[in-house]
Amino acid sequence: MSLLSALSIIFGWMLHVSFSATNTHYVFPRRTFPYQSELRMFREEGIFNYSTMLMQEDLGVVLLGAREAIYALDINNISVRKTAVYWRVTEEKQRECTYKGKHAEVECRNYIRTLHRLNATTMYVCGTNAFSPTCDYMTFSNGQLRLKGKQEEGKGKCPFDPFQRYSSLMVGNDLYSATSINFLGSEPVVLRSSDLALRTEFKSSWLSEPNFVYMDFVDESVDSAEGDDDKVYLFFSENAMEYDFYSKVVVSRVARVCKGDMGGQRTLQRKWTSFLKAHLDCSLPEPSLPPIVQDVFLLKHKDWRKSVFYAVFTPQSGSSQASAVCAYSVSAIRDIFNEGKFKTPVAVETSHVKWVMYTGEVPVPRPGACINNLARKMGMNRSLDLPDKTLQFIRDRPLMDEAVRPLTGGPLLLKKGALLTRIVVDSVLALDGQRYAVMFIGTENGYIQKAVNYAGEMFIIEEVQLYENPAPITILRLSSSKGQLYAGSAFGAIQMPVSNCSRYDTCEDCILARDPYCAWDFSTQQCLSVYSLSPSSNPALQSLKEGDVSQCPTPEPVAAVDFPLVPENNIQLPCQLHSNLAQVLWRFSDQTLHSNNKYYIYSGGLLILSATKSDAGLYTCDSVEQINDKTYNRTVAVYRLQLSSGPGLEGSTTPGNEVTDSSNSIPSLNTAAPGPDQGGEDPLSPENQRDSGRVTRLEVAVALLSLLCLSLMGVIFWIWSRGHWECTKFAKSSSANEAKRHSAEYMHIQNRTSEIKLLGPESGRPCSANNNHSAVDFKGNGEHHFTPMANISSLDGLGYINDESEI
Ligand SMILES: *[C@@H]1O[C@H](CO)[C@@H](O)[C@H](O)[C@H]1NC(C)=O
Ligand SMILES: *[C@@H]1O[C@H](CO)[C@@H](O)[C@H](O)[C@H]1NC(C)=O
Ligand SMILES: *[C@@H]1O[C@H](CO)[C@@H](O)[C@H](O)[C@H]1NC(C)=O
Ligand SMILES: *[C@@H]1O[C@H](CO)[C@@H](O)[C@H](O)[C@H]1NC(C)=O
Ligand SMILES: *[C@@H]1O[C@H](CO)[C@@H](O)[C@H](O)[C@H]1NC(C)=O
Ligand SMILES: *[C@@H]1O[C@H](CO)[C@@H](O)[C@H](O)[C@H]1NC(C)=O
């Protein structure tokens, strides 16, 4: 065994210990399924950036937009390409674009960014077209895709810059789009392209360097007692105006406009009269700048009041790697817009403006409200009839005072590691008659996390690797009726079933997976999809909230496998658990084994160092998994170690296990890997052990490493204590000015704390205890920001003035 692999074991272990100790509310997927070549994939040689998708379930196709190409793919098997159409940028356009300083092969191409359905045969499609956005009509008929060649100006409907996030939505024949309307990308708009085009005001109080992520439609006019209008909701992030930072801070927003808006008559002519926005709150457990919304999905309910937006957030500063999912009910957002207080700008000192709660009189009709019965009673049937007073109010104050809070008070999911990028949510009817919202979340390294929140318990059922090479998932779509997910990345599109219950081959596995799509069918003795169970057949078993396996048939006892014991050899007994969340428990003659100088317990099994005759006997590997308050033990493997005469055995093998010669080397495990999961991550994988690994060398290495570890801990403790001292010193500096001088120092400490977080719960945040009134964070560009604040865990505590009267 090489020093390197020994090192990786020890550090892997340190990491593991620290993780489990400090971050109890961050969840890990219970199962990990590596890339499978059976997943259906689509890509064409030489074509990249598969990032626009339009599901056409009635036509049986998925339309996929890529760079200079649009495909119609079979919705049941996206590897099957039905037809394609290419829309390449002209040489002239490309030349113009390069003259303006853009990269010919990267930016000066036509990236398809918009694909919307107009009717069963016609679609609307836009591309960046070498920084000259252009739209066209496209038909799909007789199995052929055709561009109509009726090219239209795409400015404001589609971004110029292929790298810019953007969102659009087709409602009837009206295209709603949120993007930049100019070449430089400096003029953001939320635009409705219709007979009566409307857009946002060019004011930083409306939109300040926004990053648009999602739009959706809610038919709030249905059953509305107030005679309210339908709405379009928009999610984005932008520079905050309401916080008093020295530098830019980005916040997440939800905004909305009314479908029937026609703009104002004199004030807000051809502009939205109903554009309102609010801060979207999703607090992470650690003190940090507000996280940034990356994607949203609207889980629709027949009654729109019960529809819920699910949003993915990632941290704003580079120091943290935690992502979150928060959910917001449509009614909660609506209440804030319909009844909440407004924020208003107030000039302080010379040119500085603060945004504070507006406490004055609000004009009637209420600014930003859609035309409803109340307005109609006042003789105002259209937004054009609204009085100037109402319009001027909303023109200057589009921001609501109160933030929109998550439905459950906090995140539904918190996850460390690869950042989350996209989300879709399926509503699954489980056997208990309840519906569960199953979240499918794409990551920046090409995985899908499948997660549920069971009454406050965050739970990731599994993670599935979609791409062989890590690539961010840039688009994710769901077909509930087909039970399929479709993901896109720079390199291709992939289709994945929402569940694959056949992966669970025992009743215990099936129940412990707690997957609402899967149930154990007693008659066929299989884990089956709940959709394939016929209601009349034998009852099937599911236990989602509890993971209760007590009704499963008693499993057959695990048969003991004979294993030869060669004295003075190292012996490796493999044992692969079925869950990342389970802990392994090795027993030898009813004694629990622990890692020490004789035994080494690692993720793939047990290593007995330099075995002696007394090691002969029965070894049991148990999996111990905690579900809520209950502990589930089950035996995964049993070995019977029997003494054999060493050298005579050379070359002979027990089934699957090859025992090497008697020269003290670790027996290598040939094809013994019991599960498909045993692979690269296993520090004792066959490759690592094959070449050599004498016990003496291992022992020396371990001893050396222990020394190294001890000295490392010493160094870390030294850093920690210094950090602690400097924090105390920092906390004493009372005035903001003095604190500002010290902030660089504090930043330093923050950096250090992130290193030493690995050690344990106390060391995680040496500063937080005595430093409640100040916080510093910094952005990727190395700038740092300082603000005096009362409570940094939630933005509401930030020290801005809550009320005009306080100034
Ligand atoms: C999907 O289509 C590809 C290409 O035609 C084919 O090779 C593959 O077998 C199909 N898969 C299934 C499950 O039908
Ligand atoms: C679909 O929409 C297009 C464009 O609006 C229109 O020209 C065409 O007639 C429509 N087709 C049908 C079948 O409605
Ligand atoms: C397009 O894909 C390539 C990978 O081939 C990637 O480098 C590039 O960033 C992608 N462009 C956009 C606009 O996403
Ligand atoms: C508004 O609509 C009502 C009923 O449709 C009509 O009676 C009234 O005259 C309209 N008012 C205006 C100002 O157009
Ligand atoms: C489901 O899982 C089984 C077992 O791992 C695998 O063989 C099969 O290909 C999977 N099915 C799909 C549709 O991915
Ligand atoms: C399961 O394991 C736990 C922890 O090791 C132990 O305390 C408990 O007694 C075990 N339960 C059973 C039923 O074996």
GROMACS .gro file of N, CA and C in nm, residues 85-216:
model
  396
   85VAL      N    1  -3.357   2.081  -3.760
   85VAL     CA    2  -3.344   2.195  -3.850
   85VAL      C    3  -3.224   2.276  -3.800
   86TYR      N    4  -3.146   2.325  -3.894
   86TYR     CA    5  -3.027   2.401  -3.856
   86TYR      C    6  -3.048   2.548  -3.885
   87TRP      N    7  -3.003   2.630  -3.794
   87TRP     CA    8  -3.017   2.775  -3.811
   87TRP      C    9  -2.881   2.835  -3.781
   88ARG      N   10  -2.800   2.842  -3.886
   88ARG     CA   11  -2.663   2.888  -3.866
   88ARG      C   12  -2.655   3.037  -3.888
   89VAL      N   13  -2.558   3.094  -3.823
   89VAL     CA   14  -2.537   3.237  -3.835
   89VAL      C   15  -2.472   3.263  -3.972
   90THR      N   16  -2.508   3.374  -4.036
   90THR     CA   17  -2.449   3.401  -4.168
   90THR      C   18  -2.307   3.456  -4.149
   91GLU      N   19  -2.226   3.442  -4.250
   91GLU     CA   20  -2.087   3.490  -4.240
   91GLU      C   21  -2.085   3.639  -4.212
   92GLU      N   22  -2.177   3.708  -4.276
   92GLU     CA   23  -2.181   3.853  -4.259
   92GLU      C   24  -2.208   3.890  -4.113
   93LYS      N   25  -2.309   3.823  -4.055
   93LYS     CA   26  -2.343   3.848  -3.915
   93LYS      C   27  -2.225   3.818  -3.824
   94GLN      N   28  -2.160   3.708  -3.856
   94GLN     CA   29  -2.049   3.667  -3.772
   94GLN      C   30  -1.936   3.771  -3.780
   95ARG      N   31  -1.913   3.823  -3.899
   95ARG     CA   32  -1.809   3.924  -3.918
   95ARG      C   33  -1.843   4.050  -3.838
   96GLU      N   34  -1.966   4.097  -3.854
   96GLU     CA   35  -2.010   4.216  -3.779
   96GLU      C   36  -1.986   4.197  -3.631
   97CYS      N   37  -2.019   4.079  -3.585
   97CYS     CA   38  -2.010   4.048  -3.444
   97CYS      C   39  -1.864   4.050  -3.398
   98THR      N   40  -1.773   3.996  -3.478
   98THR     CA   41  -1.632   3.996  -3.438
   98THR      C   42  -1.575   4.137  -3.443
   99TYR      N   43  -1.624   4.220  -3.537
   99TYR     CA   44  -1.579   4.359  -3.539
   99TYR      C   45  -1.610   4.428  -3.407
  100LYS      N   46  -1.719   4.387  -3.348
  100LYS     CA   47  -1.758   4.452  -3.221
  100LYS      C   48  -1.683   4.392  -3.103
  101GLY      N   49  -1.587   4.307  -3.133
  101GLY     CA   50  -1.500   4.259  -3.026
  101GLY      C   51  -1.543   4.129  -2.962
  102LYS      N   52  -1.634   4.057  -3.026
  102LYS     CA   53  -1.679   3.930  -2.967
  102LYS      C   54  -1.604   3.813  -3.031
  103HIS      N   55  -1.600   3.704  -2.960
  103HIS     CA   56  -1.527   3.587  -3.005
  103HIS      C   57  -1.606   3.514  -3.115
  104ALA      N   58  -1.543   3.495  -3.230
  104ALA     CA   59  -1.613   3.443  -3.347
  104ALA      C   60  -1.675   3.306  -3.322
  105GLU      N   61  -1.597   3.214  -3.266
  105GLU     CA   62  -1.645   3.076  -3.253
  105GLU      C   63  -1.726   3.053  -3.126
  106VAL      N   64  -1.721   3.146  -3.032
  106VAL     CA   65  -1.794   3.125  -2.907
  106VAL      C   66  -1.919   3.213  -2.904
  107GLU      N   67  -1.900   3.344  -2.909
  107GLU     CA   68  -2.014   3.434  -2.892
  107GLU      C   69  -2.087   3.463  -3.023
  108CYS      N   70  -2.011   3.463  -3.133
  108CYS     CA   71  -2.072   3.501  -3.261
  108CYS      C   72  -2.133   3.380  -3.331
  109ARG      N   73  -2.214   3.305  -3.260
  109ARG     CA   74  -2.285   3.192  -3.318
  109ARG      C   75  -2.432   3.211  -3.282
  110ASN      N   76  -2.515   3.123  -3.331
  110ASN     CA   77  -2.658   3.136  -3.301
  110ASN      C   78  -2.701   3.032  -3.197
  111TYR      N   79  -2.716   3.077  -3.075
  111TYR     CA   80  -2.761   2.989  -2.966
  111TYR      C   81  -2.913   2.997  -2.957
  112ILE      N   82  -2.980   2.885  -2.974
  112ILE     CA   83  -3.127   2.886  -2.963
  112ILE      C   84  -3.162   2.899  -2.815
  113ARG      N   85  -3.231   3.008  -2.779
  113ARG     CA   86  -3.261   3.032  -2.638
  113ARG      C   87  -3.411   3.032  -2.609
  114THR      N   88  -3.494   3.050  -2.711
  114THR     CA   89  -3.637   3.060  -2.689
  114THR      C   90  -3.709   2.958  -2.777
  115LEU      N   91  -3.796   2.879  -2.715
  115LEU     CA   92  -3.878   2.784  -2.790
  115LEU      C   93  -4.015   2.784  -2.723
  116HIS      N   94  -4.116   2.835  -2.795
  116HIS     CA   95  -4.249   2.836  -2.735
  116HIS      C   96  -4.350   2.783  -2.835
  117ARG      N   97  -4.456   2.728  -2.779
  117ARG     CA   98  -4.561   2.673  -2.862
  117ARG      C   99  -4.667   2.779  -2.884
  118LEU      N  100  -4.708   2.794  -3.010
  118LEU     CA  101  -4.819   2.884  -3.039
  118LEU      C  102  -4.947   2.802  -3.056
  119ASN      N  103  -4.939   2.699  -3.137
  119ASN     CA  104  -5.049   2.603  -3.149
  119ASN      C  105  -4.989   2.468  -3.187
  120ALA      N  106  -5.075   2.371  -3.216
  120ALA     CA  107  -5.026   2.234  -3.233
  120ALA      C  108  -4.919   2.222  -3.341
  121THR      N  109  -4.917   2.311  -3.437
  121THR     CA  110  -4.821   2.294  -3.546
  121THR      C  111  -4.713   2.402  -3.547
  122THR      N  112  -4.738   2.512  -3.480
  122THR     CA  113  -4.646   2.625  -3.494
  122THR      C  114  -4.578   2.660  -3.363
  123MET      N  115  -4.450   2.691  -3.374
  123MET     CA  116  -4.373   2.732  -3.258
  123MET      C  117  -4.303   2.864  -3.285
  124TYR      N  118  -4.265   2.931  -3.178
  124TYR     CA  119  -4.191   3.055  -3.191
  124TYR      C  120  -4.051   3.027  -3.139
  125VAL      N  121  -3.951   3.064  -3.215
  125VAL     CA  122  -3.814   3.031  -3.178
  125VAL      C  123  -3.723   3.153  -3.196
  126CYS      N  124  -3.635   3.176  -3.098
  126CYS     CA  125  -3.540   3.286  -3.107
  126CYS      C  126  -3.400   3.236  -3.077
  127GLY      N  127  -3.303   3.300  -3.140
  127GLY     CA  128  -3.163   3.268  -3.115
  127GLY      C  129  -3.081   3.395  -3.097
  128THR      N  130  -2.963   3.381  -3.037
  128THR     CA  131  -2.879   3.500  -3.012
  128THR      C  132  -2.820   3.553  -3.143
  129ASN      N  133  -2.807   3.468  -3.245
  129ASN     CA  134  -2.768   3.509  -3.380
  129ASN      C  135  -2.650   3.606  -3.383
  130ALA      N  136  -2.540   3.566  -3.327
  130ALA     CA  137  -2.418   3.648  -3.327
  130ALA      C  138  -2.443   3.787  -3.269
  131PHE      N  139  -2.493   3.789  -3.147
  131PHE     CA  140  -2.520   3.915  -3.077
  131PHE      C  141  -2.618   4.004  -3.152
  132SER      N  142  -2.709   3.942  -3.223
  132SER     CA  143  -2.810   4.017  -3.295
  132SER      C  144  -2.940   3.935  -3.288
  133PRO      N  145  -3.002   3.928  -3.169
  133PRO     CA  146  -3.111   3.832  -3.147
  133PRO      C  147  -3.222   3.840  -3.252
  134THR      N  148  -3.263   3.722  -3.297
  134THR     CA  149  -3.359   3.713  -3.406
  134THR      C  150  -3.459   3.602  -3.374
  135CYS      N  151  -3.586   3.621  -3.412
  135CYS     CA  152  -3.688   3.521  -3.387
  135CYS      C  153  -3.750   3.477  -3.520
  136ASP      N  154  -3.813   3.361  -3.515
  136ASP     CA  155  -3.877   3.309  -3.636
  136ASP      C  156  -3.990   3.215  -3.594
  137TYR      N  157  -4.076   3.183  -3.688
  137TYR     CA  158  -4.180   3.083  -3.665
  137TYR      C  159  -4.128   2.950  -3.717
  138MET      N  160  -4.170   2.843  -3.653
  138MET     CA  161  -4.122   2.710  -3.694
  138MET      C  162  -4.242   2.616  -3.692
  139THR      N  163  -4.251   2.530  -3.791
  139THR     CA  164  -4.363   2.434  -3.791
  139THR      C  165  -4.309   2.294  -3.772
  140PHE      N  166  -4.392   2.211  -3.712
  140PHE     CA  167  -4.362   2.068  -3.702
  140PHE      C  168  -4.482   1.996  -3.760
  141SER      N  169  -4.468   1.951  -3.883
  141SER     CA  170  -4.579   1.875  -3.943
  141SER      C  171  -4.523   1.772  -4.039
  142ASN      N  172  -4.596   1.665  -4.055
  142ASN     CA  173  -4.552   1.550  -4.135
  142ASN      C  174  -4.412   1.504  -4.094
  143GLY      N  175  -4.387   1.512  -3.964
  143GLY     CA  176  -4.258   1.465  -3.914
  143GLY      C  177  -4.141   1.554  -3.950
  144GLN      N  178  -4.168   1.673  -4.000
  144GLN     CA  179  -4.059   1.763  -4.039
  144GLN      C  180  -4.063   1.893  -3.961
  145LEU      N  181  -3.946   1.942  -3.924
  145LEU     CA  182  -3.935   2.075  -3.865
  145LEU      C  183  -3.896   2.171  -3.976
  146ARG      N  184  -3.963   2.286  -3.980
  146ARG     CA  185  -3.928   2.386  -4.082
  146ARG      C  186  -3.931   2.525  -4.021
  147LEU      N  187  -3.826   2.602  -4.049
  147LEU     CA  188  -3.827   2.743  -4.010
  147LEU      C  189  -3.900   2.819  -4.121
  148LYS      N  190  -3.987   2.914  -4.082
  148LYS     CA  191  -4.066   2.983  -4.183
  148LYS      C  192  -3.986   3.089  -4.258
  149GLY      N  193  -3.872   3.131  -4.199
  149GLY     CA  194  -3.794   3.236  -4.264
  149GLY      C  195  -3.858   3.374  -4.253
  150LYS      N  196  -3.957   3.387  -4.162
  150LYS     CA  197  -4.019   3.519  -4.139
  150LYS      C  198  -3.945   3.584  -4.023
  151GLN      N  199  -3.821   3.619  -4.044
  151GLN     CA  200  -3.741   3.663  -3.931
  151GLN      C  201  -3.789   3.794  -3.872
  152GLU      N  202  -3.794   3.794  -3.739
  152GLU     CA  203  -3.840   3.913  -3.666
  152GLU      C  204  -3.729   3.959  -3.572
  153GLU      N  205  -3.732   4.086  -3.541
  153GLU     CA  206  -3.640   4.143  -3.444
  153GLU      C  207  -3.654   4.069  -3.310
  154GLY      N  208  -3.541   4.028  -3.252
  154GLY     CA  209  -3.548   3.952  -3.127
  154GLY      C  210  -3.503   4.031  -3.005
  155LYS      N  211  -3.469   4.158  -3.027
  155LYS     CA  212  -3.425   4.244  -2.917
  155LYS      C  213  -3.527   4.245  -2.804
  156GLY      N  214  -3.486   4.214  -2.683
  156GLY     CA  215  -3.578   4.216  -2.570
  156GLY      C  216  -3.654   4.086  -2.554
  157LYS      N  217  -3.654   4.003  -2.660
  157LYS     CA  218  -3.722   3.873  -2.649
  157LYS      C  219  -3.621   3.763  -2.619
  158CYS      N  220  -3.498   3.787  -2.651
  158CYS     CA  221  -3.393   3.687  -2.641
  158CYS      C  222  -3.265   3.764  -2.611
  159PRO      N  223  -3.176   3.709  -2.528
  159PRO     CA  224  -3.055   3.786  -2.496
  159PRO      C  225  -2.960   3.798  -2.614
  160PHE      N  226  -2.875   3.898  -2.612
  160PHE     CA  227  -2.767   3.911  -2.710
  160PHE      C  228  -2.657   3.810  -2.676
  161ASP      N  229  -2.632   3.802  -2.546
  161ASP     CA  230  -2.516   3.727  -2.495
  161ASP      C  231  -2.558   3.584  -2.463
  162PRO      N  232  -2.496   3.485  -2.527
  162PRO     CA  233  -2.538   3.347  -2.502
  162PRO      C  234  -2.514   3.302  -2.358
  163PHE      N  235  -2.425   3.370  -2.285
  163PHE     CA  236  -2.396   3.329  -2.148
  163PHE      C  237  -2.490   3.392  -2.047
  164GLN      N  238  -2.574   3.485  -2.091
  164GLN     CA  239  -2.660   3.554  -1.997
  164GLN      C  240  -2.784   3.471  -1.963
  165ARG      N  241  -2.817   3.465  -1.833
  165ARG     CA  242  -2.940   3.397  -1.793
  165ARG      C  243  -3.057   3.481  -1.839
  166TYR      N  244  -3.168   3.415  -1.864
  166TYR     CA  245  -3.283   3.489  -1.916
  166TYR      C  246  -3.405   3.401  -1.899
  167SER      N  247  -3.523   3.460  -1.908
  167SER     CA  248  -3.644   3.381  -1.895
  167SER      C  249  -3.753   3.434  -1.985
  168SER      N  250  -3.838   3.346  -2.034
  168SER     CA  251  -3.950   3.392  -2.117
  168SER      C  252  -4.066   3.296  -2.103
  169LEU      N  253  -4.182   3.343  -2.146
  169LEU     CA  254  -4.304   3.265  -2.127
  169LEU      C  255  -4.404   3.308  -2.233
  170MET      N  256  -4.474   3.211  -2.290
  170MET     CA  257  -4.578   3.244  -2.387
  170MET      C  258  -4.713   3.229  -2.319
  171VAL      N  259  -4.791   3.336  -2.317
  171VAL     CA  260  -4.926   3.327  -2.262
  171VAL      C  261  -5.020   3.367  -2.375
  172GLY      N  262  -5.096   3.270  -2.424
  172GLY     CA  263  -5.176   3.296  -2.545
  172GLY      C  264  -5.080   3.326  -2.659
  173ASN      N  265  -5.094   3.441  -2.720
  173ASN     CA  266  -5.001   3.479  -2.825
  173ASN      C  267  -4.905   3.588  -2.779
  174ASP      N  268  -4.906   3.614  -2.648
  174ASP     CA  269  -4.817   3.718  -2.595
  174ASP      C  270  -4.690   3.655  -2.539
  175LEU      N  271  -4.576   3.708  -2.582
  175LEU     CA  272  -4.449   3.660  -2.530
  175LEU      C  273  -4.403   3.752  -2.418
  176TYR      N  274  -4.386   3.695  -2.299
  176TYR     CA  275  -4.328   3.768  -2.186
  176TYR      C  276  -4.181   3.730  -2.181
  177SER      N  277  -4.093   3.828  -2.175
  177SER     CA  278  -3.951   3.796  -2.170
  177SER      C  279  -3.882   3.890  -2.072
  178ALA      N  280  -3.778   3.839  -2.009
  178ALA     CA  281  -3.699   3.919  -1.916
  178ALA      C  282  -3.555   3.901  -1.955
  179THR      N  283  -3.496   4.008  -2.009
  179THR     CA  284  -3.358   3.999  -2.059
  179THR      C  285  -3.304   4.140  -2.079
  180SER      N  286  -3.187   4.149  -2.140
  180SER     CA  287  -3.130   4.280  -2.170
  180SER      C  288  -3.167   4.317  -2.312
  181ILE      N  289  -3.193   4.445  -2.332
  181ILE     CA  290  -3.243   4.487  -2.461
  181ILE      C  291  -3.134   4.549  -2.547
  182ASN      N  292  -3.011   4.559  -2.492
  182ASN     CA  293  -2.903   4.620  -2.572
  182ASN      C  294  -2.781   4.530  -2.582
  183PHE      N  295  -2.692   4.565  -2.672
  183PHE     CA  296  -2.571   4.489  -2.701
  183PHE      C  297  -2.483   4.472  -2.577
  184LEU      N  298  -2.470   4.580  -2.501
  184LEU     CA  299  -2.382   4.575  -2.384
  184LEU      C  300  -2.442   4.496  -2.269
  185GLY      N  301  -2.571   4.468  -2.278
  185GLY     CA  302  -2.637   4.394  -2.171
  185GLY      C  303  -2.663   4.480  -2.049
  186SER      N  304  -2.667   4.611  -2.068
  186SER     CA  305  -2.678   4.700  -1.953
  186SER      C  306  -2.820   4.752  -1.933
  187GLU      N  307  -2.911   4.723  -2.028
  187GLU     CA  308  -3.048   4.773  -2.013
  187GLU      C  309  -3.145   4.658  -1.998
  188PRO      N  310  -3.173   4.623  -1.872
  188PRO     CA  311  -3.263   4.509  -1.850
  188PRO      C  312  -3.409   4.549  -1.872
  189VAL      N  313  -3.488   4.456  -1.924
  189VAL     CA  314  -3.631   4.481  -1.937
  189VAL      C  315  -3.710   4.355  -1.904
  190VAL      N  316  -3.831   4.380  -1.857
  190VAL     CA  317  -3.932   4.275  -1.854
  190VAL      C  318  -4.035   4.322  -1.955
  191LEU      N  319  -4.047   4.244  -2.062
  191LEU     CA  320  -4.119   4.292  -2.179
  191LEU      C  321  -4.236   4.201  -2.211
  192ARG      N  322  -4.346   4.261  -2.253
  192ARG     CA  323  -4.453   4.180  -2.312
  192ARG      C  324  -4.464   4.221  -2.457
  193SER      N  325  -4.438   4.124  -2.547
  193SER     CA  326  -4.450   4.153  -2.689
  193SER      C  327  -4.588   4.110  -2.731
  194SER      N  328  -4.675   4.208  -2.756
  194SER     CA  329  -4.813   4.179  -2.794
  194SER      C  330  -4.862   4.300  -2.872
  195ASP      N  331  -4.989   4.299  -2.909
  195ASP     CA  332  -5.043   4.415  -2.979
  195ASP      C  333  -5.017   4.542  -2.900
  196LEU      N  334  -5.028   4.528  -2.769
  196LEU     CA  335  -4.999   4.642  -2.684
  196LEU      C  336  -4.875   4.604  -2.602
  197ALA      N  337  -4.756   4.638  -2.657
  197ALA     CA  338  -4.632   4.598  -2.590
  197ALA      C  339  -4.612   4.681  -2.465
  198LEU      N  340  -4.565   4.617  -2.360
  198LEU     CA  341  -4.538   4.686  -2.234
  198LEU      C  342  -4.399   4.648  -2.187
  199ARG      N  343  -4.335   4.740  -2.117
  199ARG     CA  344  -4.205   4.703  -2.059
  199ARG      C  345  -4.185   4.774  -1.926
  200THR      N  346  -4.071   4.740  -1.862
  200THR     CA  347  -4.039   4.802  -1.734
  200THR      C  348  -3.975   4.937  -1.760
  201GLU      N  349  -3.979   5.022  -1.660
  201GLU     CA  350  -3.913   5.152  -1.662
  201GLU      C  351  -3.762   5.129  -1.651
  202PHE      N  352  -3.679   5.208  -1.723
  202PHE     CA  353  -3.534   5.196  -1.705
  202PHE      C  354  -3.493   5.273  -1.580
  203LYS      N  355  -3.510   5.212  -1.467
  203LYS     CA  356  -3.474   5.278  -1.341
  203LYS      C  357  -3.411   5.171  -1.255
  204SER      N  358  -3.306   5.205  -1.183
  204SER     CA  359  -3.240   5.103  -1.103
  204SER      C  360  -3.329   5.057  -0.987
  205SER      N  361  -3.429   5.139  -0.953
  205SER     CA  362  -3.519   5.092  -0.847
  205SER      C  363  -3.612   4.982  -0.899
  206TRP      N  364  -3.629   4.975  -1.030
  206TRP     CA  365  -3.710   4.867  -1.088
  206TRP      C  366  -3.624   4.741  -1.106
  207LEU      N  367  -3.511   4.758  -1.174
  207LEU     CA  368  -3.422   4.645  -1.199
  207LEU      C  369  -3.279   4.696  -1.191
  208SER      N  370  -3.197   4.631  -1.110
  208SER     CA  371  -3.060   4.675  -1.096
  208SER      C  372  -2.965   4.558  -1.123
  209GLU      N  373  -2.908   4.557  -1.242
  209GLU     CA  374  -2.822   4.448  -1.288
  209GLU      C  375  -2.881   4.312  -1.254
  210PRO      N  376  -3.000   4.286  -1.304
  210PRO     CA  377  -3.068   4.162  -1.268
  210PRO      C  378  -3.015   4.040  -1.342
  211ASN      N  379  -3.040   3.926  -1.282
  211ASN     CA  380  -3.011   3.797  -1.344
  211ASN      C  381  -3.144   3.721  -1.340
  212PHE      N  382  -3.210   3.711  -1.456
  212PHE     CA  383  -3.344   3.653  -1.458
  212PHE      C  384  -3.336   3.501  -1.465
  213VAL      N  385  -3.416   3.433  -1.383
  213VAL     CA  386  -3.407   3.288  -1.386
  213VAL      C  387  -3.536   3.216  -1.424
  214TYR      N  388  -3.651   3.272  -1.396
  214TYR     CA  389  -3.773   3.190  -1.417
  214TYR      C  390  -3.896   3.279  -1.426
  215MET      N  391  -3.994   3.233  -1.506
  215MET     CA  392  -4.123   3.301  -1.517
  215MET      C  393  -4.231   3.197  -1.521
  216ASP      N  394  -4.345   3.228  -1.460
  216ASP     CA  395  -4.459   3.138  -1.480
  216ASP      C  396  -4.590   3.213  -1.464
   0.00000   0.00000   0.00000
